[in-house]
PDB file of C-alpha atoms in Angstrom:
ATOM      1  CA  UNK A   1       3.732  -7.752  -5.314  1.00  0.00           C
ATOM      2  CA  UNK A   2       2.365  -6.393  -1.964  1.00  0.00           C
ATOM      3  CA  UNK A   3       1.875  -2.983  -1.569  1.00  0.00           C
ATOM      4  CA  UNK A   4       4.398  -2.952   1.225  1.00  0.00           C
ATOM      5  CA  UNK A   5       7.236  -3.698  -1.506  1.00  0.00           C
ATOM      6  CA  UNK A   6       6.453  -1.013  -3.660  1.00  0.00           C
ATOM      7  CA  UNK A   7       9.617   0.235  -5.356  1.00  0.00           C
ATOM      8  CA  UNK A   8      10.514   4.043  -6.024  1.00  0.00           C
ATOM      9  CA  UNK A   9       9.023   5.678  -8.838  1.00  0.00           C
ATOM     10  CA  UNK A  10       9.768   9.540 -10.025  1.00  0.00           C
ATOM     11  CA  UNK A  11       6.234  10.704 -10.036  1.00  0.00           C
ATOM     12  CA  UNK A  12       5.429   9.516  -6.616  1.00  0.00           C
ATOM     13  CA  UNK A  13       8.353   9.965  -4.236  1.00  0.00           C
ATOM     14  CA  UNK A  14       5.738  10.257  -1.457  1.00  0.00           C
ATOM     15  CA  UNK A  15       4.560   6.716  -2.143  1.00  0.00           C
ATOM     16  CA  UNK A  16       7.762   5.308  -0.754  1.00  0.00           C
ATOM     17  CA  UNK A  17       7.562   7.483   2.334  1.00  0.00           C
ATOM     18  CA  UNK A  18       3.878   6.427   3.179  1.00  0.00           C
ATOM     19  CA  UNK A  19       3.901   2.755   1.981  1.00  0.00           C
ATOM     20  CA  UNK A  20       7.518   1.616   3.580  1.00  0.00           C
ATOM     21  CA  UNK A  21       8.102   4.345   6.397  1.00  0.00           C
ATOM     22  CA  UNK A  22      11.675   4.590   7.217  1.00  0.00           C
ATOM     23  CA  UNK A  23      12.907   6.681  10.462  1.00  0.00           C
ATOM     24  CA  UNK A  24      14.173   9.962   9.331  1.00  0.00           C
ATOM     25  CA  UNK A  25      13.793  12.134  12.143  1.00  0.00           C
ATOM     26  CA  UNK A  26      13.965  10.195  15.400  1.00  0.00           C
ATOM     27  CA  UNK A  27      12.445  12.048  18.355  1.00  0.00           C
ATOM     28  CA  UNK A  28      12.112   9.944  21.337  1.00  0.00           C
ATOM     29  CA  UNK A  29       9.429  12.162  22.694  1.00  0.00           C
ATOM     30  CA  UNK A  30       7.253  11.035  19.814  1.00  0.00           C
ATOM     31  CA  UNK A  31       7.921   7.259  20.193  1.00  0.00           C
ATOM     32  CA  UNK A  32       4.689   4.993  19.375  1.00  0.00           C
ATOM     33  CA  UNK A  33       6.284   1.215  19.568  1.00  0.00           C
ATOM     34  CA  UNK A  34       9.496  -0.660  20.079  1.00  0.00           C
ATOM     35  CA  UNK A  35       9.894  -3.914  17.904  1.00  0.00           C
ATOM     36  CA  UNK A  36      12.874  -5.939  19.424  1.00  0.00           C
ATOM     37  CA  UNK A  37      14.239  -2.811  20.781  1.00  0.00           C
ATOM     38  CA  UNK A  38      14.300  -0.619  17.655  1.00  0.00           C
ATOM     39  CA  UNK A  39      12.026   2.516  18.331  1.00  0.00           C
ATOM     40  CA  UNK A  40       9.119   3.575  15.550  1.00  0.00           C
ATOM     41  CA  UNK A  41       8.051   7.006  15.789  1.00  0.00           C
ATOM     42  CA  UNK A  42       5.066   9.454  15.153  1.00  0.00           C
ATOM     43  CA  UNK A  43       6.164  10.622  12.060  1.00  0.00           C
ATOM     44  CA  UNK A  44       6.458   7.266  10.712  1.00  0.00           C
ATOM     45  CA  UNK A  45       2.886   6.546  11.916  1.00  0.00           C
ATOM     46  CA  UNK A  46       1.685   9.668  10.222  1.00  0.00           C
ATOM     47  CA  UNK A  47       2.863   8.569   7.108  1.00  0.00           C
ATOM     48  CA  UNK A  48       1.017   5.287   7.233  1.00  0.00           C
ATOM     49  CA  UNK A  49      -2.237   6.999   8.203  1.00  0.00           C
ATOM     50  CA  UNK A  50      -2.406   8.849   5.044  1.00  0.00           C
ATOM     51  CA  UNK A  51      -1.568   5.744   3.032  1.00  0.00           C
ATOM     52  CA  UNK A  52      -4.095   3.644   1.417  1.00  0.00           C
ATOM     53  CA  UNK A  53      -3.071   0.256   3.210  1.00  0.00           C
ATOM     54  CA  UNK A  54      -5.046   1.585   6.327  1.00  0.00           C
ATOM     55  CA  UNK A  55      -8.449   1.664   4.498  1.00  0.00           C
ATOM     56  CA  UNK A  56     -10.916  -0.677   6.383  1.00  0.00           C
ATOM     57  CA  UNK A  57     -10.566  -4.488   5.479  1.00  0.00           C
ATOM     58  CA  UNK A  58     -13.244  -5.923   3.270  1.00  0.00           C
ATOM     59  CA  UNK A  59     -15.430  -8.235   5.254  1.00  0.00           C
ATOM     60  CA  UNK A  60     -14.038  -7.520   8.731  1.00  0.00           C
ATOM     61  CA  UNK A  61     -17.525  -6.963  10.023  1.00  0.00           C
ATOM     62  CA  UNK A  62     -16.227  -3.469  11.715  1.00  0.00           C
ATOM     63  CA  UNK A  63     -14.103  -0.888  10.798  1.00  0.00           C
ATOM     64  CA  UNK A  64     -10.616  -0.760  12.642  1.00  0.00           C
ATOM     65  CA  UNK A  65      -9.642   2.828  13.722  1.00  0.00           C
ATOM     66  CA  UNK A  66      -7.245   3.854  11.086  1.00  0.00           C
ATOM     67  CA  UNK A  67      -4.169   4.634  13.683  1.00  0.00           C
ATOM     68  CA  UNK A  68      -4.496   1.295  15.064  1.00  0.00           C
ATOM     69  CA  UNK A  69      -4.195  -0.451  11.692  1.00  0.00           C
ATOM     70  CA  UNK A  70      -1.265   1.742  10.740  1.00  0.00           C
ATOM     71  CA  UNK A  71       0.458   0.860  13.626  1.00  0.00           C
ATOM     72  CA  UNK A  72       0.103  -2.755  13.000  1.00  0.00           C
ATOM     73  CA  UNK A  73       1.363  -2.152   9.675  1.00  0.00           C
ATOM     74  CA  UNK A  74       4.608  -0.433  10.738  1.00  0.00           C
ATOM     75  CA  UNK A  75       5.090  -2.971  13.222  1.00  0.00           C
ATOM     76  CA  UNK A  76       4.800  -5.713  10.316  1.00  0.00           C
ATOM     77  CA  UNK A  77       7.228  -3.653   8.115  1.00  0.00           C
ATOM     78  CA  UNK A  78       9.538  -3.236  11.033  1.00  0.00           C
ATOM     79  CA  UNK A  79       9.779  -7.094  11.500  1.00  0.00           C
ATOM     80  CA  UNK A  80      10.382  -8.019   7.935  1.00  0.00           C
ATOM     81  CA  UNK A  81      13.207  -5.288   7.646  1.00  0.00           C
ATOM     82  CA  UNK A  82      14.826  -6.864  10.500  1.00  0.00           C
ATOM     83  CA  UNK A  83      14.669 -10.379   9.393  1.00  0.00           C
ATOM     84  CA  UNK A  84      15.730  -9.036   5.974  1.00  0.00           C
ATOM     85  CA  UNK A  85      18.652  -7.441   7.746  1.00  0.00           C
ATOM     86  CA  UNK A  86      19.868 -10.946   8.889  1.00  0.00           C
ATOM     87  CA  UNK A  87      20.118 -12.530   5.444  1.00  0.00           C
ATOM     88  CA  UNK A  88      21.813  -9.260   3.808  1.00  0.00           C
ATOM     89  CA  UNK A  89      21.723  -9.348   0.076  1.00  0.00           C
ATOM     90  CA  UNK A  90      24.920  -9.323  -1.312  1.00  0.00           C
ATOM     91  CA  UNK A  91      25.849  -6.248  -3.376  1.00  0.00           C
ATOM     92  CA  UNK A  92      22.612  -4.435  -1.881  1.00  0.00           C
ATOM     93  CA  UNK A  93      24.843  -1.068  -1.690  1.00  0.00           C
ATOM     94  CA  UNK A  94      25.457  -1.164  -5.247  1.00  0.00           C
ATOM     95  CA  UNK A  95      21.791  -1.585  -6.190  1.00  0.00           C
ATOM     96  CA  UNK A  96      20.713   0.968  -3.870  1.00  0.00           C
ATOM     97  CA  UNK A  97      22.943   3.591  -5.715  1.00  0.00           C
ATOM     98  CA  UNK A  98      21.887   2.144  -9.325  1.00  0.00           C
ATOM     99  CA  UNK A  99      18.319   2.488  -8.424  1.00  0.00           C
ATOM    100  CA  UNK A 100      18.857   6.224  -6.815  1.00  0.00           C
ATOM    101  CA  UNK A 101      20.699   7.391  -9.835  1.00  0.00           C
ATOM    102  CA  UNK A 102      17.967   6.260 -11.937  1.00  0.00           C
ATOM    103  CA  UNK A 103      15.231   8.133 -10.123  1.00  0.00           C
ATOM    104  CA  UNK A 104      17.746  11.119 -10.603  1.00  0.00           C
ATOM    105  CA  UNK A 105      17.855  10.765 -14.605  1.00  0.00           C
ATOM    106  CA  UNK A 106      14.135  10.141 -14.475  1.00  0.00           C
ATOM    107  CA  UNK A 107      13.470  13.393 -12.740  1.00  0.00           C
ATOM    108  CA  UNK A 108      15.734  15.285 -14.879  1.00  0.00           C
ATOM    109  CA  UNK A 109      18.880  15.776 -12.635  1.00  0.00           C
ATOM    110  CA  UNK A 110      20.153  16.321  -9.083  1.00  0.00           C
ATOM    111  CA  UNK A 111      18.445  19.587  -8.834  1.00  0.00           C
ATOM    112  CA  UNK A 112      15.079  18.256  -9.714  1.00  0.00           C
ATOM    113  CA  UNK A 113      15.638  15.301  -7.311  1.00  0.00           C
ATOM    114  CA  UNK A 114      16.435  17.625  -4.485  1.00  0.00           C
ATOM    115  CA  UNK A 115      13.430  19.665  -5.069  1.00  0.00           C
ATOM    116  CA  UNK A 116      11.181  16.774  -4.995  1.00  0.00           C
ATOM    117  CA  UNK A 117      12.709  15.380  -1.953  1.00  0.00           C
ATOM    118  CA  UNK A 118      12.658  18.661  -0.336  1.00  0.00           C
ATOM    119  CA  UNK A 119       8.790  18.839  -0.584  1.00  0.00           C
ATOM    120  CA  UNK A 120       8.347  15.674   1.377  1.00  0.00           C
ATOM    121  CA  UNK A 121      11.093  17.025   3.908  1.00  0.00           C
ATOM    122  CA  UNK A 122      13.673  14.339   2.684  1.00  0.00           C
ATOM    123  CA  UNK A 123      17.370  14.263   1.591  1.00  0.00           C
ATOM    124  CA  UNK A 124      18.891  12.127  -0.835  1.00  0.00           C
ATOM    125  CA  UNK A 125      20.296  10.140   2.003  1.00  0.00           C
ATOM    126  CA  UNK A 126      16.998   9.527   3.562  1.00  0.00           C
ATOM    127  CA  UNK A 127      15.793   8.250   0.204  1.00  0.00           C
ATOM    128  CA  UNK A 128      18.982   5.992  -0.320  1.00  0.00           C
ATOM    129  CA  UNK A 129      17.885   4.406   3.144  1.00  0.00           C
ATOM    130  CA  UNK A 130      14.491   4.145   2.122  1.00  0.00           C
ATOM    131  CA  UNK A 131      15.339   2.235  -1.244  1.00  0.00           C
ATOM    132  CA  UNK A 132      17.754  -0.050   0.852  1.00  0.00           C
ATOM    133  CA  UNK A 133      14.713  -0.819   3.066  1.00  0.00           C
ATOM    134  CA  UNK A 134      12.438  -2.018   0.064  1.00  0.00           C
ATOM    135  CA  UNK A 135      15.392  -4.040  -1.153  1.00  0.00           C
ATOM    136  CA  UNK A 136      15.913  -5.741   2.179  1.00  0.00           C
ATOM    137  CA  UNK A 137      12.213  -6.540   2.760  1.00  0.00           C
ATOM    138  CA  UNK A 138      11.882  -7.479  -0.789  1.00  0.00           C
ATOM    139  CA  UNK A 139      14.928  -9.815  -0.782  1.00  0.00           C
ATOM    140  CA  UNK A 140      13.612 -11.380   2.348  1.00  0.00           C
ATOM    141  CA  UNK A 141      10.043 -12.069   0.939  1.00  0.00           C
ATOM    142  CA  UNK A 142      11.589 -13.364  -2.232  1.00  0.00           C
ATOM    143  CA  UNK A 143      13.411 -16.040  -0.286  1.00  0.00           C
ATOM    144  CA  UNK A 144      10.800 -17.050   2.527  1.00  0.00           C
ATOM    145  CA  UNK A 145       7.690 -16.452  -0.130  1.00  0.00           C
ATOM    146  CA  UNK A 146       7.831 -16.132  -3.575  1.00  0.00           C
ATOM    147  CA  UNK A 147      10.661 -18.638  -4.711  1.00  0.00           C
ATOM    148  CA  UNK A 148       8.681 -21.307  -2.382  1.00  0.00           C
ATOM    149  CA  UNK A 149       5.427 -20.688  -4.448  1.00  0.00           C
ATOM    150  CA  UNK A 150       4.528 -23.590  -6.527  1.00  0.00           C
ATOM    151  CA  UNK A 151       1.512 -23.904  -8.930  1.00  0.00           C
ATOM    152  CA  UNK A 152       0.726 -26.981 -10.396  1.00  0.00           C
ATOM    153  CA  UNK A 153      -1.588 -28.012 -13.637  1.00  0.00           C
ATOM    154  CA  UNK A 154      -4.378 -29.242 -10.906  1.00  0.00           C
ATOM    155  CA  UNK A 155      -4.034 -25.944  -9.053  1.00  0.00           C
ATOM    156  CA  UNK A 156      -4.772 -24.263 -12.619  1.00  0.00           C
ATOM    157  CA  UNK A 157      -7.486 -26.345 -13.854  1.00  0.00           C
ATOM    158  CA  UNK A 158      -9.395 -26.283 -10.580  1.00  0.00           C
ATOM    159  CA  UNK A 159      -9.121 -22.228 -10.310  1.00  0.00           C
ATOM    160  CA  UNK A 160     -10.340 -21.940 -14.018  1.00  0.00           C
ATOM    161  CA  UNK A 161     -13.366 -24.652 -13.352  1.00  0.00           C
ATOM    162  CA  UNK A 162     -14.344 -22.897 -10.189  1.00  0.00           C
ATOM    163  CA  UNK A 163     -14.037 -19.171 -11.633  1.00  0.00           C
ATOM    164  CA  UNK A 164     -15.725 -19.496 -15.481  1.00  0.00           C
ATOM    165  CA  UNK A 165     -17.334 -16.333 -14.872  1.00  0.00           C
ATOM    166  CA  UNK A 166     -14.110 -14.567 -14.857  1.00  0.00           C
ATOM    167  CA  UNK A 167     -13.107 -15.766 -18.159  1.00  0.00           C
ATOM    168  CA  UNK A 168     -16.696 -15.199 -19.898  1.00  0.00           C
ATOM    169  CA  UNK A 169     -16.866 -13.039 -23.073  1.00  0.00           C
ATOM    170  CA  UNK A 170     -20.082 -11.325 -23.200  1.00  0.00           C
ATOM    171  CA  UNK A 171     -22.278 -11.587 -26.283  1.00  0.00           C
ATOM    172  CA  UNK A 172     -21.230  -9.553 -29.092  1.00  0.00           C
ATOM    173  CA  UNK A 173     -22.787  -7.636 -32.001  1.00  0.00           C
ATOM    174  CA  UNK A 174     -21.433  -6.507 -35.068  1.00  0.00           C
ATOM    175  CA  UNK A 175     -23.197  -2.976 -35.471  1.00  0.00           C
ATOM    176  CA  UNK A 176     -23.775  -0.368 -38.245  1.00  0.00           C
ATOM    177  CA  UNK A 177     -25.181   2.861 -37.914  1.00  0.00           C
ATOM    178  CA  UNK A 178     -26.539   6.007 -39.752  1.00  0.00           C
ATOM    179  CA  UNK A 179     -26.234   9.057 -37.622  1.00  0.00           C
ATOM    180  CA  UNK A 180     -28.796  11.733 -38.230  1.00  0.00           C
ATOM    181  CA  UNK A 181     -27.263  14.886 -36.179  1.00  0.00           C
ATOM    182  CA  UNK A 182     -29.247  17.398 -34.159  1.00  0.00           C
ATOM    183  CA  UNK A 183     -26.979  20.482 -34.369  1.00  0.00           C
ATOM    184  CA  UNK A 184     -28.869  22.654 -32.195  1.00  0.00           C
ATOM    185  CA  UNK A 185     -31.302  20.978 -29.535  1.00  0.00           C
ATOM    186  CA  UNK A 186     -32.464  24.486 -28.177  1.00  0.00           C
ATOM    187  CA  UNK A 187     -34.414  24.893 -31.766  1.00  0.00           C
ATOM    188  CA  UNK A 188     -37.415  22.817 -32.200  1.00  0.00           C
ATOM    189  CA  UNK A 189     -37.467  23.088 -35.982  1.00  0.00           C
ATOM    190  CA  UNK A 190     -34.128  21.485 -36.026  1.00  0.00           C
ATOM    191  CA  UNK A 191     -35.304  18.641 -33.911  1.00  0.00           C
ATOM    192  CA  UNK A 192     -38.074  18.044 -36.194  1.00  0.00           C
ATOM    193  CA  UNK A 193     -36.128  18.362 -39.338  1.00  0.00           C
ATOM    194  CA  UNK A 194     -33.714  15.706 -37.929  1.00  0.00           C
ATOM    195  CA  UNK A 195     -36.605  13.364 -36.629  1.00  0.00           C
ATOM    196  CA  UNK A 196     -38.251  13.719 -39.914  1.00  0.00           C
ATOM    197  CA  UNK A 197     -34.623  12.638 -41.940  1.00  0.00           C
ATOM    198  CA  UNK A 198     -34.367   9.854 -39.727  1.00  0.00           C
ATOM    199  CA  UNK A 199     -37.876   8.179 -40.067  1.00  0.00           C
ATOM    200  CA  UNK A 200     -37.178   8.665 -44.143  1.00  0.00           C
ATOM    201  CA  UNK A 201     -34.095   6.801 -43.702  1.00  0.00           C
ATOM    202  CA  UNK A 202     -35.452   4.370 -41.557  1.00  0.00           C
ATOM    203  CA  UNK A 203     -38.317   3.501 -44.030  1.00  0.00           C
ATOM    204  CA  UNK A 204     -35.831   3.155 -47.003  1.00  0.00           C
ATOM    205  CA  UNK A 205     -33.798   0.656 -44.803  1.00  0.00           C
ATOM    206  CA  UNK A 206     -36.417  -1.533 -43.675  1.00  0.00           C
ATOM    207  CA  UNK A 207     -37.693  -1.701 -47.531  1.00  0.00           C
ATOM    208  CA  UNK A 208     -34.439  -3.163 -48.444  1.00  0.00           C
ATOM    209  CA  UNK A 209     -32.255  -0.549 -49.960  1.00  0.00           C
ATOM    210  CA  UNK A 210     -28.392  -1.349 -49.077  1.00  0.00           C
ATOM    211  CA  UNK A 211     -27.516   0.073 -45.421  1.00  0.00           C
ATOM    212  CA  UNK A 212     -24.144   1.026 -46.997  1.00  0.00           C
ATOM    213  CA  UNK A 213     -25.625   3.182 -49.502  1.00  0.00           C
ATOM    214  CA  UNK A 214     -27.835   4.920 -47.295  1.00  0.00           C
ATOM    215  CA  UNK A 215     -25.202   5.684 -44.942  1.00  0.00           C
ATOM    216  CA  UNK A 216     -22.922   7.038 -47.509  1.00  0.00           C
ATOM    217  CA  UNK A 217     -25.955   9.329 -48.502  1.00  0.00           C
ATOM    218  CA  UNK A 218     -27.314  10.341 -45.159  1.00  0.00           C
ATOM    219  CA  UNK A 219     -25.132   9.495 -42.443  1.00  0.00           C
ATOM    220  CA  UNK A 220     -23.182  12.275 -40.510  1.00  0.00           C
ATOM    221  CA  UNK A 221     -21.142   9.593 -38.479  1.00  0.00           C
ATOM    222  CA  UNK A 222     -17.474  10.377 -39.589  1.00  0.00           C
ATOM    223  CA  UNK A 223     -16.392   7.008 -38.685  1.00  0.00           C
ATOM    224  CA  UNK A 224     -18.312   5.751 -41.764  1.00  0.00           C
ATOM    225  CA  UNK A 225     -20.901   4.119 -39.801  1.00  0.00           C
ATOM    226  CA  UNK A 226     -19.479   0.737 -39.186  1.00  0.00           C
ATOM    227  CA  UNK A 227     -19.097   0.228 -35.242  1.00  0.00           C
ATOM    228  CA  UNK A 228     -17.544  -2.943 -35.545  1.00  0.00           C
ATOM    229  CA  UNK A 229     -18.061  -5.782 -33.069  1.00  0.00           C
ATOM    230  CA  UNK A 230     -19.480  -4.209 -29.845  1.00  0.00           C
ATOM    231  CA  UNK A 231     -19.769  -6.418 -26.416  1.00  0.00           C
ATOM    232  CA  UNK A 232     -23.093  -6.007 -24.753  1.00  0.00           C
ATOM    233  CA  UNK A 233     -23.061  -3.456 -21.910  1.00  0.00           C
ATOM    234  CA  UNK A 234     -20.616  -1.041 -23.636  1.00  0.00           C
ATOM    235  CA  UNK A 235     -23.296   1.053 -25.268  1.00  0.00           C
ATOM    236  CA  UNK A 236     -25.551   3.608 -23.694  1.00  0.00           C
ATOM    237  CA  UNK A 237     -28.172   1.530 -21.565  1.00  0.00           C
ATOM    238  CA  UNK A 238     -31.358   2.515 -23.818  1.00  0.00           C
ATOM    239  CA  UNK A 239     -29.340   1.692 -26.848  1.00  0.00           C
ATOM    240  CA  UNK A 240     -27.557  -1.412 -25.378  1.00  0.00           C
ATOM    241  CA  UNK A 241     -31.197  -2.804 -24.876  1.00  0.00           C
ATOM    242  CA  UNK A 242     -32.477  -2.258 -28.343  1.00  0.00           C
ATOM    243  CA  UNK A 243     -29.315  -3.350 -30.343  1.00  0.00           C
ATOM    244  CA  UNK A 244     -29.166  -6.710 -28.325  1.00  0.00           C
ATOM    245  CA  UNK A 245     -32.788  -7.389 -28.555  1.00  0.00           C
ATOM    246  CA  UNK A 246     -32.126  -7.538 -32.610  1.00  0.00           C
ATOM    247  CA  UNK A 247     -31.376 -10.674 -34.707  1.00  0.00           C
ATOM    248  CA  UNK A 248     -28.866 -10.511 -37.392  1.00  0.00           C
ATOM    249  CA  UNK A 249     -30.046  -8.350 -40.117  1.00  0.00           C
ATOM    250  CA  UNK A 250     -32.424  -6.387 -37.620  1.00  0.00           C
ATOM    251  CA  UNK A 251     -32.957  -2.719 -38.323  1.00  0.00           C
ATOM    252  CA  UNK A 252     -33.749  -0.481 -35.393  1.00  0.00           C
ATOM    253  CA  UNK A 253     -36.244   2.333 -35.203  1.00  0.00           C
ATOM    254  CA  UNK A 254     -34.397   5.921 -34.878  1.00  0.00           C
ATOM    255  CA  UNK A 255     -32.874   6.342 -31.488  1.00  0.00           C
ATOM    256  CA  UNK A 256     -32.146   9.680 -29.825  1.00  0.00           C
ATOM    257  CA  UNK A 257     -28.991  10.352 -28.101  1.00  0.00           C
ATOM    258  CA  UNK A 258     -27.134  13.557 -27.169  1.00  0.00           C
ATOM    259  CA  UNK A 259     -25.400  13.649 -30.890  1.00  0.00           C
ATOM    260  CA  UNK A 260     -28.963  13.174 -32.648  1.00  0.00           C
ATOM    261  CA  UNK A 261     -30.702  10.313 -34.266  1.00  0.00           C
ATOM    262  CA  UNK A 262     -29.440   6.652 -34.700  1.00  0.00           C
ATOM    263  CA  UNK A 263     -30.494   3.967 -37.036  1.00  0.00           C
ATOM    264  CA  UNK A 264     -28.799   0.592 -36.170  1.00  0.00           C
ATOM    265  CA  UNK A 265     -28.322  -2.446 -38.239  1.00  0.00           C
ATOM    266  CA  UNK A 266     -26.891  -5.540 -36.698  1.00  0.00           C
ATOM    267  CA  UNK A 267     -24.970  -7.607 -39.100  1.00  0.00           C
ATOM    268  CA  UNK A 268     -23.920 -10.524 -36.866  1.00  0.00           C
ATOM    269  CA  UNK A 269     -24.183 -11.858 -33.245  1.00  0.00           C
ATOM    270  CA  UNK A 270     -21.736 -13.741 -31.411  1.00  0.00           C
ATOM    271  CA  UNK A 271     -23.172 -15.637 -28.307  1.00  0.00           C
ATOM    272  CA  UNK A 272     -21.456 -15.476 -24.818  1.00  0.00           C
ATOM    273  CA  UNK A 273     -18.424 -17.851 -24.422  1.00  0.00           C
ATOM    274  CA  UNK A 274     -15.939 -18.702 -22.198  1.00  0.00           C
ATOM    275  CA  UNK A 275     -12.319 -18.107 -23.121  1.00  0.00           C
ATOM    276  CA  UNK A 276     -10.213 -21.293 -23.362  1.00  0.00           C
ATOM    277  CA  UNK A 277      -8.007 -22.328 -20.557  1.00  0.00           C
ATOM    278  CA  UNK A 278      -4.793 -21.962 -22.218  1.00  0.00           C
ATOM    279  CA  UNK A 279      -5.695 -18.422 -23.352  1.00  0.00           C
ATOM    280  CA  UNK A 280      -6.012 -17.330 -19.737  1.00  0.00           C
ATOM    281  CA  UNK A 281      -3.375 -19.699 -18.051  1.00  0.00           C
ATOM    282  CA  UNK A 282      -0.937 -16.681 -17.206  1.00  0.00           C
ATOM    283  CA  UNK A 283      -3.595 -14.740 -15.713  1.00  0.00           C
ATOM    284  CA  UNK A 284      -4.457 -17.730 -13.615  1.00  0.00           C
ATOM    285  CA  UNK A 285      -1.158 -18.295 -12.235  1.00  0.00           C
ATOM    286  CA  UNK A 286      -0.901 -14.517 -11.316  1.00  0.00           C
ATOM    287  CA  UNK A 287      -3.988 -14.755  -9.533  1.00  0.00           C
ATOM    288  CA  UNK A 288      -2.833 -17.907  -7.701  1.00  0.00           C
ATOM    289  CA  UNK A 289       0.472 -16.755  -7.016  1.00  0.00           C
ATOM    290  CA  UNK A 290      -0.964 -13.505  -5.492  1.00  0.00           C
ATOM    291  CA  UNK A 291      -3.448 -15.427  -3.282  1.00  0.00           C
ATOM    292  CA  UNK A 292      -0.673 -17.821  -2.071  1.00  0.00           C
ATOM    293  CA  UNK A 293       1.692 -15.032  -1.427  1.00  0.00           C
ATOM    294  CA  UNK A 294      -0.970 -13.357   0.715  1.00  0.00           C
ATOM    295  CA  UNK A 295      -1.591 -16.122   2.777  1.00  0.00           C
ATOM    296  CA  UNK A 296       2.065 -17.014   3.245  1.00  0.00           C
ATOM    297  CA  UNK A 297       3.052 -13.366   4.249  1.00  0.00           C
ATOM    298  CA  UNK A 298       0.399 -13.614   6.785  1.00  0.00           C
ATOM    299  CA  UNK A 299       1.775 -16.787   8.379  1.00  0.00           C
ATOM    300  CA  UNK A 300       5.390 -15.228   8.283  1.00  0.00           C
ATOM    301  CA  UNK A 301       4.372 -12.139  10.085  1.00  0.00           C
ATOM    302  CA  UNK A 302       2.309 -14.525  12.746  1.00  0.00           C
ATOM    303  CA  UNK A 303       5.500 -16.606  13.080  1.00  0.00           C
ATOM    304  CA  UNK A 304       7.564 -13.419  13.456  1.00  0.00           C
ATOM    305  CA  UNK A 305       5.431 -11.667  15.984  1.00  0.00           C
ATOM    306  CA  UNK A 306       5.310 -14.837  18.148  1.00  0.00           C
ATOM    307  CA  UNK A 307       9.053 -14.478  18.384  1.00  0.00           C
ATOM    308  CA  UNK A 308       9.284 -10.428  18.802  1.00  0.00           C
ATOM    309  CA  UNK A 309       9.477  -8.045  21.532  1.00  0.00           C
ATOM    310  CA  UNK A 310       6.716  -5.702  20.700  1.00  0.00           C
ATOM    311  CA  UNK A 311       5.876  -2.741  22.989  1.00  0.00           C
ATOM    312  CA  UNK A 312       2.838  -0.072  22.072  1.00  0.00           C
ATOM    313  CA  UNK A 313       3.793   3.087  23.697  1.00  0.00           C
ATOM    314  CA  UNK A 314       0.608   5.046  22.615  1.00  0.00           C
ATOM    315  CA  UNK A 315      -2.893   4.305  23.152  1.00  0.00           C
TER     316      UNK A 315
END
């Protein structure tokens, strides 16, 4: 769902104010724009400037001045809200109150809600208006965009074939280790003793003595030494490069880490694979819906702007 449709969350009342600004303290001396005769104010613009939606667009080739982007965002929100009001959702007042009371309960009561709202200079009625605004925009976009999105099997297959790298499982190694800890790195004797013990264990391991037996005898790894299957890239770089250069059955030289000296044994290797289509179908549908929704919302806003009376009152 688009950020401009973010619903109320008890831990972030501010998110509602910044993402879907609602005029709370009208002051005509601080007007920044008018949309079809409705005035937007500096307080709304200040909220949007602080929100993440005003970060520079990727790939735009230039950074847009934050206030300019925030102002365009406010205008878009107002256009969506005005259109939503024309298709007023049945029972919206009841839903607003239900959601407001749910947030009160999540915060622990009316006193806690009042304190949270006071922190952002809002009243309970201001918050109800903001919830109403969210629901109105949400309802309009549901009708105009989300309910009209159709994802076909051909869409899914084409996306899958064009984006196989997104669904690739990395090479995986099943690993066991023996850890010889260095308890005091500032003590050269402790380091030398750990190195000597690690070399001894390594010699016994390459001679064919059971790795599990050696782990029980020497390892100071509380997990017992079986690290399970580890995807490539999930270990420290110098360890990862050694482990994934070994064949199944391979045993590493002692490798130093912050914990001490490790001796690794690779018991199995699974080559990289691509997850089957049916396994990632729901993810593909989500991605396709998001892409189509984004394009459709841009078109909706373009159409609304073409018919709107928009006055920019600041430079």
